[in-house]
Amino acid sequence: MIELVDDVGHGVFGLRAGGLVTPEEYSAVVRPALDSWLTTTESLRVLASVDHDFAYAEGDWRSASDGVLQRPEWERLGVVTDAGWLRRMAPVGSMFVPARLKTFRTDRLDDAIAWVGR
């Protein structure tokens, strides 16, 4: 499951993911909202809240993401999670996103919102 989240601060694109997320779900939920978002802003500041049971489903993620990780608008990506594996992998993922990336535990959500929104 992946859903958009509105209460993450002005100028921040928010989403929450948990359970098994498919490329089709990402294409249907995130891509249209992200494309619309980028017509009204010059920067991409994302706050992603990721549940402990999150997992990627197999599928065509390259087509679903359609180059979003290479967009020049990236500025900050805050990942909020208590999933240890994701917190450990985030620095590796930062090599693929042209943004400053920082992880936060779920009890530090307010700090994450402040950091992404600056």
PDB file of N, CA and C in Angstrom, residues 1-6 13-18 21 25 29-30 47 49 51:
ATOM      1  N   MET A   1       0.829  -1.162   0.000  1.00  0.00           N
ATOM      2  CA  MET A   1       0.000   0.000   0.000  1.00  0.00           C
ATOM      3  C   MET A   1       0.883   1.237   0.000  1.00  0.00           C
ATOM      4  N   ILE A   2       0.531   2.177  -0.848  1.00  0.00           N
ATOM      5  CA  ILE A   2       1.225   3.458  -0.864  1.00  0.00           C
ATOM      6  C   ILE A   2       0.156   4.531  -0.997  1.00  0.00           C
ATOM      7  N   GLU A   3       0.318   5.593  -0.208  1.00  0.00           N
ATOM      8  CA  GLU A   3      -0.669   6.659  -0.240  1.00  0.00           C
ATOM      9  C   GLU A   3       0.017   8.003  -0.079  1.00  0.00           C
ATOM     10  N   LEU A   4      -0.658   9.042  -0.561  1.00  0.00           N
ATOM     11  CA  LEU A   4      -0.155  10.397  -0.424  1.00  0.00           C
ATOM     12  C   LEU A   4      -0.530  10.925   0.952  1.00  0.00           C
ATOM     13  N   VAL A   5       0.311  11.780   1.505  1.00  0.00           N
ATOM     14  CA  VAL A   5       0.093  12.359   2.827  1.00  0.00           C
ATOM     15  C   VAL A   5       0.187  13.876   2.679  1.00  0.00           C
ATOM     16  N   ASP A   6      -0.816  14.575   3.202  1.00  0.00           N
ATOM     17  CA  ASP A   6      -0.866  16.028   3.044  1.00  0.00           C
ATOM     18  C   ASP A   6      -0.296  16.813   4.215  1.00  0.00           C
ATOM     19  N   PHE A  13       6.330  17.116  -0.569  1.00  0.00           N
ATOM     20  CA  PHE A  13       5.548  16.031  -1.160  1.00  0.00           C
ATOM     21  C   PHE A  13       5.640  14.854  -0.205  1.00  0.00           C
ATOM     22  N   GLY A  14       4.506  14.427   0.340  1.00  0.00           N
ATOM     23  CA  GLY A  14       4.515  13.375   1.345  1.00  0.00           C
ATOM     24  C   GLY A  14       3.875  12.093   0.867  1.00  0.00           C
ATOM     25  N   LEU A  15       4.452  10.998   1.305  1.00  0.00           N
ATOM     26  CA  LEU A  15       3.856   9.696   1.025  1.00  0.00           C
ATOM     27  C   LEU A  15       4.140   8.735   2.149  1.00  0.00           C
ATOM     28  N   ARG A  16       3.298   7.712   2.217  1.00  0.00           N
ATOM     29  CA  ARG A  16       3.431   6.666   3.229  1.00  0.00           C
ATOM     30  C   ARG A  16       3.326   5.332   2.527  1.00  0.00           C
ATOM     31  N   ALA A  17       4.218   4.423   2.880  1.00  0.00           N
ATOM     32  CA  ALA A  17       4.228   3.098   2.258  1.00  0.00           C
ATOM     33  C   ALA A  17       4.293   2.027   3.331  1.00  0.00           C
ATOM     34  N   GLY A  18       3.555   0.966   3.105  1.00  0.00           N
ATOM     35  CA  GLY A  18       3.561  -0.175   4.007  1.00  0.00           C
ATOM     36  C   GLY A  18       3.087  -1.407   3.282  1.00  0.00           C
ATOM     37  N   VAL A  21       4.290  -3.102  -1.987  1.00  0.00           N
ATOM     38  CA  VAL A  21       4.000  -2.037  -2.943  1.00  0.00           C
ATOM     39  C   VAL A  21       4.404  -2.521  -4.333  1.00  0.00           C
ATOM     40  N   GLU A  25       0.850   0.024  -8.569  1.00  0.00           N
ATOM     41  CA  GLU A  25       0.299   0.912  -7.547  1.00  0.00           C
ATOM     42  C   GLU A  25       1.063   2.231  -7.525  1.00  0.00           C
ATOM     43  N   VAL A  29      -0.742   5.789  -8.176  1.00  0.00           N
ATOM     44  CA  VAL A  29      -0.916   6.698  -7.043  1.00  0.00           C
ATOM     45  C   VAL A  29       0.121   7.820  -7.040  1.00  0.00           C
ATOM     46  N   VAL A  30       1.385   7.464  -7.101  1.00  0.00           N
ATOM     47  CA  VAL A  30       2.448   8.453  -6.906  1.00  0.00           C
ATOM     48  C   VAL A  30       2.761   9.241  -8.165  1.00  0.00           C
ATOM     49  N   LEU A  47       9.004  13.679   1.787  1.00  0.00           N
ATOM     50  CA  LEU A  47       9.016  13.005   3.075  1.00  0.00           C
ATOM     51  C   LEU A  47       8.303  11.677   2.878  1.00  0.00           C
ATOM     52  N   SER A  49       7.255   8.221   4.686  1.00  0.00           N
ATOM     53  CA  SER A  49       7.075   7.462   5.912  1.00  0.00           C
ATOM     54  C   SER A  49       6.899   6.002   5.510  1.00  0.00           C
ATOM     55  N   ASP A  51       6.509   2.050   6.707  1.00  0.00           N
ATOM     56  CA  ASP A  51       6.178   1.118   7.786  1.00  0.00           C
ATOM     57  C   ASP A  51       7.190  -0.028   7.846  1.00  0.00           C
TER      58      ASP A  51
END
